PDB file of C-alpha atoms in Angstrom:
ATOM      1  CA  MET A 183     118.594 101.994  38.376  1.00  0.00           C
ATOM      2  CA  SER A 184     115.707 102.126  35.944  1.00  0.00           C
ATOM      3  CA  LEU A 185     113.072  99.432  35.935  1.00  0.00           C
ATOM      4  CA  PRO A 186     111.451  98.031  32.811  1.00  0.00           C
ATOM      5  CA  ILE A 187     108.009  99.405  32.006  1.00  0.00           C
ATOM      6  CA  VAL A 188     105.668  96.551  31.097  1.00  0.00           C
ATOM      7  CA  ASN A 189     102.273  97.157  29.507  1.00  0.00           C
ATOM      8  CA  PHE A 190      99.748  94.444  28.757  1.00  0.00           C
ATOM      9  CA  LEU A 191      97.522  94.540  25.699  1.00  0.00           C
ATOM     10  CA  ASP A 192      94.678  92.410  24.440  1.00  0.00           C
ATOM     11  CA  ALA A 193      95.798  89.159  22.830  1.00  0.00           C
ATOM     12  CA  LEU A 194      96.578  89.466  19.113  1.00  0.00           C
ATOM     13  CA  SER A 195      96.672  93.277  19.251  1.00  0.00           C
ATOM     14  CA  ILE A 196     100.329  93.493  18.191  1.00  0.00           C
ATOM     15  CA  PRO A 197     101.090  92.479  14.591  1.00  0.00           C
ATOM     16  CA  GLU A 198     102.966  89.183  14.435  1.00  0.00           C
ATOM     17  CA  GLU A 199     105.927  90.767  12.606  1.00  0.00           C
ATOM     18  CA  ASN A 200     106.531  93.145  15.550  1.00  0.00           C
ATOM     19  CA  LEU A 201     106.753  90.389  18.165  1.00  0.00           C
ATOM     20  CA  LYS A 202     110.200  89.416  19.495  1.00  0.00           C
ATOM     21  CA  TYR A 203     109.422  87.008  22.364  1.00  0.00           C
ATOM     22  CA  SER A 204     107.062  84.270  23.475  1.00  0.00           C
ATOM     23  CA  ILE A 205     106.596  83.606  27.192  1.00  0.00           C
ATOM     24  CA  VAL A 206     104.903  80.408  28.379  1.00  0.00           C
ATOM     25  CA  CYS A 207     103.589  80.457  31.935  1.00  0.00           C
ATOM     26  CA  SER A 208     103.133  76.733  32.581  1.00  0.00           C
ATOM     27  CA  GLN A 209     101.604  74.246  34.970  1.00  0.00           C
ATOM     28  CA  TYR A 210     102.261  70.541  35.391  1.00  0.00           C
ATOM     29  CA  GLN A 211     100.149  68.526  37.843  1.00  0.00           C
ATOM     30  CA  ASN A 212      98.864  71.769  39.430  1.00  0.00           C
ATOM     31  CA  ASN A 213     102.376  73.117  40.016  1.00  0.00           C
ATOM     32  CA  TRP A 214     103.955  76.080  38.266  1.00  0.00           C
ATOM     33  CA  VAL A 215     106.881  75.178  36.018  1.00  0.00           C
ATOM     34  CA  PHE A 216     110.057  77.258  36.128  1.00  0.00           C
ATOM     35  CA  VAL A 217     113.438  76.605  34.569  1.00  0.00           C
ATOM     36  CA  ARG A 218     117.002  77.450  35.524  1.00  0.00           C
ATOM     37  CA  HIS A 219     119.501  78.471  32.869  1.00  0.00           C
ATOM     38  CA  ARG A 220     122.811  76.646  33.297  1.00  0.00           C
ATOM     39  CA  LEU A 221     124.678  79.947  33.790  1.00  0.00           C
ATOM     40  CA  ARG A 222     122.294  81.319  36.451  1.00  0.00           C
ATOM     41  CA  ASN A 223     121.030  80.449  39.918  1.00  0.00           C
ATOM     42  CA  THR A 224     117.605  81.999  39.389  1.00  0.00           C
ATOM     43  CA  TRP A 225     114.282  80.817  37.970  1.00  0.00           C
ATOM     44  CA  GLU A 226     112.409  81.881  34.869  1.00  0.00           C
ATOM     45  CA  MET A 227     109.372  80.940  32.849  1.00  0.00           C
ATOM     46  CA  PRO A 228     109.983  79.036  29.628  1.00  0.00           C
ATOM     47  CA  ALA A 229     110.444  81.776  27.037  1.00  0.00           C
ATOM     48  CA  GLY A 230     112.574  82.908  24.171  1.00  0.00           C
ATOM     49  CA  HIS A 231     113.072  84.766  20.934  1.00  0.00           C
ATOM     50  CA  ILE A 232     110.781  84.209  17.997  1.00  0.00           C
ATOM     51  CA  GLU A 233     112.955  82.945  15.144  1.00  0.00           C
ATOM     52  CA  PRO A 234     112.697  84.290  11.561  1.00  0.00           C
ATOM     53  CA  ASN A 235     109.708  82.762   9.722  1.00  0.00           C
ATOM     54  CA  GLU A 236     108.325  81.455  13.033  1.00  0.00           C
ATOM     55  CA  SER A 237     105.034  82.542  14.597  1.00  0.00           C
ATOM     56  CA  ALA A 238     104.700  83.411  18.279  1.00  0.00           C
ATOM     57  CA  LEU A 239     102.701  80.195  18.736  1.00  0.00           C
ATOM     58  CA  GLN A 240     105.389  78.099  17.045  1.00  0.00           C
ATOM     59  CA  ALA A 241     108.048  79.763  19.217  1.00  0.00           C
ATOM     60  CA  ALA A 242     106.003  79.057  22.353  1.00  0.00           C
ATOM     61  CA  ARG A 243     105.690  75.379  21.421  1.00  0.00           C
ATOM     62  CA  ARG A 244     109.405  75.117  20.587  1.00  0.00           C
ATOM     63  CA  GLU A 245     110.588  76.923  23.716  1.00  0.00           C
ATOM     64  CA  LEU A 246     108.291  74.893  25.973  1.00  0.00           C
ATOM     65  CA  TYR A 247     109.718  71.648  24.581  1.00  0.00           C
ATOM     66  CA  GLU A 248     113.354  72.826  24.511  1.00  0.00           C
ATOM     67  CA  GLU A 249     113.272  74.245  28.040  1.00  0.00           C
ATOM     68  CA  THR A 250     111.074  71.685  29.844  1.00  0.00           C
ATOM     69  CA  GLY A 251     110.897  68.533  27.726  1.00  0.00           C
ATOM     70  CA  ALA A 252     107.098  68.942  27.457  1.00  0.00           C
ATOM     71  CA  THR A 253     105.756  66.702  24.700  1.00  0.00           C
ATOM     72  CA  ASP A 254     102.008  66.852  25.352  1.00  0.00           C
ATOM     73  CA  PHE A 255     100.380  70.122  26.384  1.00  0.00           C
ATOM     74  CA  GLY A 256      97.556  72.516  25.684  1.00  0.00           C
ATOM     75  CA  LEU A 257      98.360  76.158  24.995  1.00  0.00           C
ATOM     76  CA  ARG A 258      96.086  79.099  25.648  1.00  0.00           C
ATOM     77  CA  LEU A 259      96.746  82.613  24.400  1.00  0.00           C
ATOM     78  CA  ILE A 260      96.769  85.076  27.319  1.00  0.00           C
ATOM     79  CA  ALA A 261      97.899  88.538  26.191  1.00  0.00           C
ATOM     80  CA  ASP A 262     100.363  90.617  24.227  1.00  0.00           C
ATOM     81  CA  TYR A 263     102.796  92.916  26.016  1.00  0.00           C
ATOM     82  CA  SER A 264     105.317  95.672  25.501  1.00  0.00           C
ATOM     83  CA  CYS A 265     108.458  96.108  27.565  1.00  0.00           C
ATOM     84  CA  ASP A 266     110.268  99.445  27.590  1.00  0.00           C
ATOM     85  CA  TRP A 267     113.763  98.921  28.957  1.00  0.00           C
ATOM     86  CA  LYS A 268     115.952 102.044  28.946  1.00  0.00           C
ATOM     87  CA  GLY A 269     114.033 103.533  26.014  1.00  0.00           C
ATOM     88  CA  GLU A 270     114.043 100.389  23.863  1.00  0.00           C
ATOM     89  CA  VAL A 271     110.553  98.930  23.420  1.00  0.00           C
ATOM     90  CA  LYS A 272     110.118  95.257  22.522  1.00  0.00           C
ATOM     91  CA  TYR A 273     106.917  93.283  22.103  1.00  0.00           C
ATOM     92  CA  GLY A 274     105.925  89.752  22.966  1.00  0.00           C
ATOM     93  CA  ARG A 275     103.066  87.328  23.386  1.00  0.00           C
ATOM     94  CA  ILE A 276     102.156  85.439  26.561  1.00  0.00           C
ATOM     95  CA  PHE A 277     100.721  81.921  26.612  1.00  0.00           C
ATOM     96  CA  PHE A 278      99.553  79.582  29.344  1.00  0.00           C
ATOM     97  CA  ALA A 279     100.422  75.886  29.026  1.00  0.00           C
ATOM     98  CA  ASN A 280      98.813  73.001  30.828  1.00  0.00           C
ATOM     99  CA  ILE A 281     101.478  70.311  30.469  1.00  0.00           C
ATOM    100  CA  HIS A 282     100.200  66.727  30.331  1.00  0.00           C
ATOM    101  CA  HIS A 283     103.505  64.918  29.771  1.00  0.00           C
ATOM    102  CA  LEU A 284     107.137  65.827  30.366  1.00  0.00           C
ATOM    103  CA  GLY A 285     109.742  63.871  28.462  1.00  0.00           C
ATOM    104  CA  LYS A 286     113.501  63.982  28.870  1.00  0.00           C
ATOM    105  CA  LEU A 287     114.936  67.497  29.008  1.00  0.00           C
ATOM    106  CA  PRO A 288     116.692  68.152  25.679  1.00  0.00           C
ATOM    107  CA  VAL A 289     120.326  69.210  25.744  1.00  0.00           C
ATOM    108  CA  SER A 290     120.143  73.009  25.829  1.00  0.00           C
ATOM    109  CA  GLU A 291     120.966  76.017  27.946  1.00  0.00           C
ATOM    110  CA  ILE A 292     118.509  74.824  30.613  1.00  0.00           C
ATOM    111  CA  ALA A 293     120.075  72.976  33.548  1.00  0.00           C
ATOM    112  CA  GLU A 294     116.974  72.238  35.601  1.00  0.00           C
ATOM    113  CA  VAL A 295     113.178  72.231  35.614  1.00  0.00           C
ATOM    114  CA  GLN A 296     111.488  72.790  38.968  1.00  0.00           C
ATOM    115  CA  PHE A 297     107.877  72.830  40.170  1.00  0.00           C
ATOM    116  CA  PHE A 298     106.487  75.443  42.553  1.00  0.00           C
ATOM    117  CA  LYS A 299     103.153  76.022  44.288  1.00  0.00           C
ATOM    118  CA  ASP A 300     103.581  79.771  43.746  1.00  0.00           C
ATOM    119  CA  LEU A 301     105.957  82.216  42.115  1.00  0.00           C
ATOM    120  CA  PRO A 302     109.532  81.428  43.244  1.00  0.00           C
ATOM    121  CA  GLU A 303     111.411  84.148  45.111  1.00  0.00           C
ATOM    122  CA  GLN A 304     114.649  83.960  43.137  1.00  0.00           C
ATOM    123  CA  LEU A 305     113.556  85.102  39.659  1.00  0.00           C
ATOM    124  CA  THR A 306     115.909  85.943  36.800  1.00  0.00           C
ATOM    125  CA  TYR A 307     113.754  88.881  35.667  1.00  0.00           C
ATOM    126  CA  PRO A 308     111.656  89.736  38.758  1.00  0.00           C
ATOM    127  CA  ASP A 309     110.410  93.096  37.498  1.00  0.00           C
ATOM    128  CA  ILE A 310     108.908  91.446  34.415  1.00  0.00           C
ATOM    129  CA  GLN A 311     108.074  87.891  35.514  1.00  0.00           C
ATOM    130  CA  ASN A 312     106.129  88.964  38.586  1.00  0.00           C
ATOM    131  CA  LEU A 313     103.855  91.139  36.429  1.00  0.00           C
ATOM    132  CA  VAL A 314     103.462  88.431  33.776  1.00  0.00           C
ATOM    133  CA  PHE A 315     102.592  85.834  36.423  1.00  0.00           C
ATOM    134  CA  GLN A 316      99.973  88.114  38.003  1.00  0.00           C
ATOM    135  CA  ARG A 317      98.473  88.884  34.574  1.00  0.00           C
ATOM    136  CA  VAL A 318      98.209  85.186  33.739  1.00  0.00           C
ATOM    137  CA  LEU A 319      96.493  84.488  37.071  1.00  0.00           C
ATOM    138  CA  SER A 320      94.092  87.360  36.447  1.00  0.00           C
ATOM    139  CA  ILE A 321      93.181  86.244  32.906  1.00  0.00           C
ATOM    140  CA  LEU A 322      92.804  82.604  33.966  1.00  0.00           C
ATOM    141  CA  SER A 323      90.479  83.554  36.819  1.00  0.00           C
ATOM    142  CA  ILE A 324      88.338  85.614  34.421  1.00  0.00           C
ATOM    143  CA  GLN A 325      88.177  82.655  32.026  1.00  0.00           C
ATOM    144  CA  LEU A 326      87.490  80.132  34.798  1.00  0.00           C
ATOM    145  CA  ASN A 327      83.815  79.770  33.929  1.00  0.00           C
ATOM    146  CA  GLN A 328      84.440  79.561  30.194  1.00  0.00           C
ATOM    147  CA  LEU A 329      85.074  76.401  28.223  1.00  0.00           C
ATOM    148  CA  PRO A 330      88.879  75.966  27.980  1.00  0.00           C
ATOM    149  CA  GLN A 331      90.217  76.474  24.496  1.00  0.00           C
ATOM    150  CA  SER A 332      93.448  74.830  23.394  1.00  0.00           C
ATOM    151  CA  ILE A 333      95.263  76.373  20.489  1.00  0.00           C
ATOM    152  CA  LYS A 334      95.849  73.773  17.811  1.00  0.00           C
ATOM    153  CA  GLU A 335      97.709  74.208  14.536  1.00  0.00           C
TER     154      GLU A 335
END
């Protein structure tokens, strides 16, 4: 069984038109936010495809709302990444969200939102999500002494 090869790159290093996914590693009240797809019994970070004519930032905002019900949050750009899975390379952008308010979960493919103190054991994509989570923690710890920047449109 081959594992995906994930490489992290500096934020904004991949041209927007080459990006396929936005991943939003999120916290709410100092807990990590993970979602469960209605057809699975495992946890994942809010994430999804970038739609045509949509930026990675717009996709991150949309996915965070659709998958968690978040209506008030700050987003911080973390990194770009590539994922080589069986010879097919796809690119994405990773964000961190500090969620201030969660509204009602919209009707979607997401069955449940859950809060964790750490990375949950039962992940949908463990070989990718574990690396993404560790990268987010690393970048956030580096930025700890810097003034937080929220991305605003």
